[in-house]
């Protein structure tokens, strides 16, 4: 009889747990997202997310998985930038709208419900696509194919994947 190594069992269990946890956190418990993010990051979550700002280029920015919409407010502080946030969670979209309701730049923010594998955007529409701490959807081949389709020829995709707690450094990817 073949036995599954114990470390692959624990990896499978952890991956399954995290999928369920994020499903609940992004949907029925979206109202808790900021508190959970603050706890797990020791209060650094928004600062870590904002670390992608120097890599933004162009006037049309798309954020995949916008969450509660905090990055949107920072991105549109530049007067010439138009921001689109895409998220499949109705609860996160509602939260993001509420968090940016009184922004003086709200007219340059658009919220779209959908998934990154099949976006409703025209080809070559965005200068930069950004995703901060994305879940496994970011590795789906259809996500990357769709992003390549909607990015302008000289556009870039900026992905903040993780934080190295020991070195307190950020790890990300910039795709051109």
PDB file of C-alpha atoms in Angstrom:
ATOM      1  CA  UNK A   1       0.000   0.000   0.000  1.00  0.00           C
ATOM      2  CA  UNK A   2       1.282   3.488  -0.888  1.00  0.00           C
ATOM      3  CA  UNK A   3       1.531   5.915   1.965  1.00  0.00           C
ATOM      4  CA  UNK A   4       1.323   9.671   1.606  1.00  0.00           C
ATOM      5  CA  UNK A   5       4.276  11.404   3.288  1.00  0.00           C
ATOM      6  CA  UNK A   6       3.189  13.218   6.476  1.00  0.00           C
ATOM      7  CA  UNK A   7       4.474  16.593   5.248  1.00  0.00           C
ATOM      8  CA  UNK A   8       2.245  16.434   2.138  1.00  0.00           C
ATOM      9  CA  UNK A   9      -0.767  15.639   4.347  1.00  0.00           C
ATOM     10  CA  UNK A  10      -0.081  18.681   6.515  1.00  0.00           C
ATOM     11  CA  UNK A  11       0.493  20.825   3.408  1.00  0.00           C
ATOM     12  CA  UNK A  12      -2.812  19.640   1.919  1.00  0.00           C
ATOM     13  CA  UNK A  13      -4.634  20.305   5.199  1.00  0.00           C
ATOM     14  CA  UNK A  14      -3.127  23.789   5.503  1.00  0.00           C
ATOM     15  CA  UNK A  15      -3.951  24.664   1.883  1.00  0.00           C
ATOM     16  CA  UNK A  16      -7.538  23.472   2.352  1.00  0.00           C
ATOM     17  CA  UNK A  17      -7.885  25.411   5.606  1.00  0.00           C
ATOM     18  CA  UNK A  18      -6.548  28.607   4.015  1.00  0.00           C
ATOM     19  CA  UNK A  19      -8.938  28.308   1.053  1.00  0.00           C
ATOM     20  CA  UNK A  20     -11.912  28.085   3.413  1.00  0.00           C
ATOM     21  CA  UNK A  21     -10.536  30.825   5.684  1.00  0.00           C
ATOM     22  CA  UNK A  22     -10.062  33.279   2.799  1.00  0.00           C
ATOM     23  CA  UNK A  23     -13.450  32.393   1.318  1.00  0.00           C
ATOM     24  CA  UNK A  24     -15.087  33.349   4.627  1.00  0.00           C
ATOM     25  CA  UNK A  25     -12.858  36.400   5.168  1.00  0.00           C
ATOM     26  CA  UNK A  26     -13.550  37.822   1.707  1.00  0.00           C
ATOM     27  CA  UNK A  27     -17.271  37.125   1.776  1.00  0.00           C
ATOM     28  CA  UNK A  28     -19.439  36.839   4.920  1.00  0.00           C
ATOM     29  CA  UNK A  29     -16.712  38.186   7.213  1.00  0.00           C
ATOM     30  CA  UNK A  30     -15.349  40.922   4.909  1.00  0.00           C
ATOM     31  CA  UNK A  31     -16.207  43.456   7.616  1.00  0.00           C
ATOM     32  CA  UNK A  32     -13.393  41.855   9.691  1.00  0.00           C
ATOM     33  CA  UNK A  33     -10.767  42.000   6.940  1.00  0.00           C
ATOM     34  CA  UNK A  34      -8.967  45.146   8.119  1.00  0.00           C
ATOM     35  CA  UNK A  35      -8.765  43.889  11.706  1.00  0.00           C
ATOM     36  CA  UNK A  36      -7.417  40.480  10.670  1.00  0.00           C
ATOM     37  CA  UNK A  37      -4.913  42.085   8.272  1.00  0.00           C
ATOM     38  CA  UNK A  38      -3.725  44.467  11.000  1.00  0.00           C
ATOM     39  CA  UNK A  39      -3.269  41.609  13.470  1.00  0.00           C
ATOM     40  CA  UNK A  40      -1.350  39.276  11.136  1.00  0.00           C
ATOM     41  CA  UNK A  41       0.875  42.117   9.904  1.00  0.00           C
ATOM     42  CA  UNK A  42       1.456  43.793  13.264  1.00  0.00           C
ATOM     43  CA  UNK A  43      -0.201  46.934  11.868  1.00  0.00           C
ATOM     44  CA  UNK A  44       1.851  47.054   8.655  1.00  0.00           C
ATOM     45  CA  UNK A  45      -0.666  45.694   6.114  1.00  0.00           C
ATOM     46  CA  UNK A  46      -1.561  48.959   4.392  1.00  0.00           C
ATOM     47  CA  UNK A  47       2.051  50.164   4.349  1.00  0.00           C
ATOM     48  CA  UNK A  48       3.113  46.890   2.770  1.00  0.00           C
ATOM     49  CA  UNK A  49       0.389  47.227   0.132  1.00  0.00           C
ATOM     50  CA  UNK A  50       1.429  50.794  -0.615  1.00  0.00           C
ATOM     51  CA  UNK A  51       4.997  49.644  -1.310  1.00  0.00           C
ATOM     52  CA  UNK A  52       3.873  48.984  -4.914  1.00  0.00           C
ATOM     53  CA  UNK A  53       3.151  52.681  -5.557  1.00  0.00           C
ATOM     54  CA  UNK A  54       6.629  53.551  -6.927  1.00  0.00           C
ATOM     55  CA  UNK A  55       6.158  50.849  -9.585  1.00  0.00           C
ATOM     56  CA  UNK A  56       2.867  52.243 -10.907  1.00  0.00           C
ATOM     57  CA  UNK A  57       3.182  53.874 -14.290  1.00  0.00           C
ATOM     58  CA  UNK A  58       0.730  55.433 -16.661  1.00  0.00           C
ATOM     59  CA  UNK A  59      -2.735  56.857 -16.161  1.00  0.00           C
ATOM     60  CA  UNK A  60      -4.888  53.737 -16.217  1.00  0.00           C
ATOM     61  CA  UNK A  61      -4.367  51.340 -13.323  1.00  0.00           C
ATOM     62  CA  UNK A  62      -6.202  48.074 -12.646  1.00  0.00           C
ATOM     63  CA  UNK A  63      -6.030  46.394  -9.252  1.00  0.00           C
ATOM     64  CA  UNK A  64      -6.922  42.710  -9.149  1.00  0.00           C
ATOM     65  CA  UNK A  65      -8.554  41.695  -5.884  1.00  0.00           C
ATOM     66  CA  UNK A  66      -8.993  45.240  -4.556  1.00  0.00           C
ATOM     67  CA  UNK A  67     -10.212  44.099  -1.134  1.00  0.00           C
ATOM     68  CA  UNK A  68     -11.400  46.986   1.071  1.00  0.00           C
ATOM     69  CA  UNK A  69     -10.097  49.570  -1.435  1.00  0.00           C
ATOM     70  CA  UNK A  70      -7.335  51.218   0.557  1.00  0.00           C
ATOM     71  CA  UNK A  71      -4.802  51.193  -2.291  1.00  0.00           C
ATOM     72  CA  UNK A  72      -7.277  52.937  -4.609  1.00  0.00           C
ATOM     73  CA  UNK A  73      -7.275  56.068  -2.466  1.00  0.00           C
ATOM     74  CA  UNK A  74      -3.478  56.269  -2.643  1.00  0.00           C
ATOM     75  CA  UNK A  75      -3.263  55.570  -6.379  1.00  0.00           C
ATOM     76  CA  UNK A  76      -5.702  58.321  -7.385  1.00  0.00           C
ATOM     77  CA  UNK A  77      -3.938  60.980  -5.336  1.00  0.00           C
ATOM     78  CA  UNK A  78      -2.034  61.604  -8.577  1.00  0.00           C
ATOM     79  CA  UNK A  79      -4.448  63.903 -10.434  1.00  0.00           C
ATOM     80  CA  UNK A  80      -4.008  62.212 -13.821  1.00  0.00           C
ATOM     81  CA  UNK A  81      -4.665  58.629 -12.748  1.00  0.00           C
ATOM     82  CA  UNK A  82      -7.828  56.605 -13.302  1.00  0.00           C
ATOM     83  CA  UNK A  83      -8.194  53.537 -11.106  1.00  0.00           C
ATOM     84  CA  UNK A  84     -10.268  50.414 -11.701  1.00  0.00           C
ATOM     85  CA  UNK A  85     -10.628  47.827  -8.968  1.00  0.00           C
ATOM     86  CA  UNK A  86     -11.717  44.286  -9.832  1.00  0.00           C
ATOM     87  CA  UNK A  87     -12.931  41.853  -7.168  1.00  0.00           C
ATOM     88  CA  UNK A  88     -15.254  38.877  -7.278  1.00  0.00           C
ATOM     89  CA  UNK A  89     -16.538  39.474  -3.742  1.00  0.00           C
ATOM     90  CA  UNK A  90     -19.729  41.540  -3.494  1.00  0.00           C
ATOM     91  CA  UNK A  91     -18.943  42.189   0.164  1.00  0.00           C
ATOM     92  CA  UNK A  92     -15.453  43.531  -0.596  1.00  0.00           C
ATOM     93  CA  UNK A  93     -16.830  45.694  -3.406  1.00  0.00           C
ATOM     94  CA  UNK A  94     -19.398  47.166  -1.015  1.00  0.00           C
ATOM     95  CA  UNK A  95     -16.689  47.779   1.596  1.00  0.00           C
ATOM     96  CA  UNK A  96     -14.339  49.407  -0.963  1.00  0.00           C
ATOM     97  CA  UNK A  97     -17.109  51.682  -2.208  1.00  0.00           C
ATOM     98  CA  UNK A  98     -17.942  52.725   1.341  1.00  0.00           C
ATOM     99  CA  UNK A  99     -14.260  53.317   2.203  1.00  0.00           C
ATOM    100  CA  UNK A 100     -13.868  55.627  -0.803  1.00  0.00           C
ATOM    101  CA  UNK A 101     -17.303  57.244  -0.779  1.00  0.00           C
ATOM    102  CA  UNK A 102     -16.064  60.637   0.392  1.00  0.00           C
ATOM    103  CA  UNK A 103     -12.772  60.637  -1.501  1.00  0.00           C
ATOM    104  CA  UNK A 104     -12.235  63.899  -3.382  1.00  0.00           C
ATOM    105  CA  UNK A 105     -11.055  61.691  -6.252  1.00  0.00           C
ATOM    106  CA  UNK A 106     -14.038  59.295  -6.288  1.00  0.00           C
ATOM    107  CA  UNK A 107     -14.910  60.282  -9.870  1.00  0.00           C
ATOM    108  CA  UNK A 108     -11.671  58.626 -11.043  1.00  0.00           C
ATOM    109  CA  UNK A 109     -12.365  55.327  -9.248  1.00  0.00           C
ATOM    110  CA  UNK A 110     -14.370  52.508 -10.820  1.00  0.00           C
ATOM    111  CA  UNK A 111     -15.351  49.283  -9.044  1.00  0.00           C
ATOM    112  CA  UNK A 112     -16.017  46.186 -11.137  1.00  0.00           C
ATOM    113  CA  UNK A 113     -17.223  42.803  -9.938  1.00  0.00           C
ATOM    114  CA  UNK A 114     -15.635  39.923 -11.760  1.00  0.00           C
ATOM    115  CA  UNK A 115     -12.814  37.420 -11.857  1.00  0.00           C
ATOM    116  CA  UNK A 116      -9.348  37.989 -13.195  1.00  0.00           C
ATOM    117  CA  UNK A 117      -9.543  35.080 -15.626  1.00  0.00           C
ATOM    118  CA  UNK A 118     -12.413  36.693 -17.574  1.00  0.00           C
ATOM    119  CA  UNK A 119     -12.472  40.473 -17.240  1.00  0.00           C
ATOM    120  CA  UNK A 120     -14.875  42.720 -19.177  1.00  0.00           C
ATOM    121  CA  UNK A 121     -12.074  45.028 -20.332  1.00  0.00           C
ATOM    122  CA  UNK A 122     -10.959  45.878 -23.851  1.00  0.00           C
ATOM    123  CA  UNK A 123      -7.528  44.821 -25.107  1.00  0.00           C
ATOM    124  CA  UNK A 124      -4.618  47.140 -24.334  1.00  0.00           C
ATOM    125  CA  UNK A 125      -6.605  49.195 -21.819  1.00  0.00           C
ATOM    126  CA  UNK A 126      -4.302  49.425 -18.770  1.00  0.00           C
ATOM    127  CA  UNK A 127      -0.820  50.833 -18.213  1.00  0.00           C
ATOM    128  CA  UNK A 128      -0.325  48.895 -14.969  1.00  0.00           C
ATOM    129  CA  UNK A 129      -2.060  45.938 -13.373  1.00  0.00           C
ATOM    130  CA  UNK A 130      -1.367  45.477  -9.683  1.00  0.00           C
ATOM    131  CA  UNK A 131      -2.151  42.710  -7.187  1.00  0.00           C
ATOM    132  CA  UNK A 132      -1.087  42.833  -3.546  1.00  0.00           C
ATOM    133  CA  UNK A 133      -0.985  39.595  -1.572  1.00  0.00           C
ATOM    134  CA  UNK A 134      -3.171  37.743  -4.086  1.00  0.00           C
ATOM    135  CA  UNK A 135      -4.544  34.284  -3.448  1.00  0.00           C
ATOM    136  CA  UNK A 136      -3.935  31.387  -5.813  1.00  0.00           C
ATOM    137  CA  UNK A 137      -5.977  32.938  -8.651  1.00  0.00           C
ATOM    138  CA  UNK A 138      -2.895  34.942  -9.633  1.00  0.00           C
ATOM    139  CA  UNK A 139      -1.107  31.766 -10.788  1.00  0.00           C
ATOM    140  CA  UNK A 140      -3.982  30.570 -12.958  1.00  0.00           C
ATOM    141  CA  UNK A 141      -2.837  30.566 -16.614  1.00  0.00           C
ATOM    142  CA  UNK A 142      -6.081  32.266 -17.692  1.00  0.00           C
ATOM    143  CA  UNK A 143      -5.369  35.142 -15.279  1.00  0.00           C
ATOM    144  CA  UNK A 144      -1.956  35.763 -16.803  1.00  0.00           C
ATOM    145  CA  UNK A 145      -3.271  35.397 -20.368  1.00  0.00           C
ATOM    146  CA  UNK A 146      -6.079  37.847 -19.674  1.00  0.00           C
ATOM    147  CA  UNK A 147      -3.713  40.325 -18.044  1.00  0.00           C
ATOM    148  CA  UNK A 148      -1.441  40.173 -21.084  1.00  0.00           C
ATOM    149  CA  UNK A 149      -4.496  40.881 -23.260  1.00  0.00           C
ATOM    150  CA  UNK A 150      -5.673  43.964 -21.336  1.00  0.00           C
ATOM    151  CA  UNK A 151      -2.235  45.485 -20.678  1.00  0.00           C
ATOM    152  CA  UNK A 152      -0.930  48.092 -23.105  1.00  0.00           C
ATOM    153  CA  UNK A 153       2.114  47.026 -25.134  1.00  0.00           C
ATOM    154  CA  UNK A 154       4.501  48.886 -22.821  1.00  0.00           C
ATOM    155  CA  UNK A 155       2.479  48.138 -19.670  1.00  0.00           C
ATOM    156  CA  UNK A 156       3.567  46.227 -16.601  1.00  0.00           C
ATOM    157  CA  UNK A 157       2.093  43.949 -13.999  1.00  0.00           C
ATOM    158  CA  UNK A 158       3.171  44.445 -10.389  1.00  0.00           C
ATOM    159  CA  UNK A 159       2.534  41.611  -7.931  1.00  0.00           C
ATOM    160  CA  UNK A 160       3.346  41.827  -4.233  1.00  0.00           C
ATOM    161  CA  UNK A 161       3.443  38.182  -3.211  1.00  0.00           C
ATOM    162  CA  UNK A 162       4.766  38.008   0.312  1.00  0.00           C
ATOM    163  CA  UNK A 163       6.686  39.556   3.167  1.00  0.00           C
ATOM    164  CA  UNK A 164       9.830  38.155   4.718  1.00  0.00           C
ATOM    165  CA  UNK A 165       9.124  38.712   8.413  1.00  0.00           C
ATOM    166  CA  UNK A 166      12.681  37.955   9.495  1.00  0.00           C
ATOM    167  CA  UNK A 167      14.186  40.568   7.200  1.00  0.00           C
ATOM    168  CA  UNK A 168      11.046  42.751   7.165  1.00  0.00           C
ATOM    169  CA  UNK A 169      11.451  42.998   3.421  1.00  0.00           C
ATOM    170  CA  UNK A 170       8.827  42.654   0.731  1.00  0.00           C
ATOM    171  CA  UNK A 171       8.890  40.166  -2.113  1.00  0.00           C
ATOM    172  CA  UNK A 172       7.218  40.933  -5.343  1.00  0.00           C
ATOM    173  CA  UNK A 173       7.337  40.569  -9.068  1.00  0.00           C
ATOM    174  CA  UNK A 174       7.216  43.150 -11.812  1.00  0.00           C
ATOM    175  CA  UNK A 175       6.254  41.675 -15.182  1.00  0.00           C
ATOM    176  CA  UNK A 176       6.780  43.735 -18.312  1.00  0.00           C
TER     177      UNK A 176
END
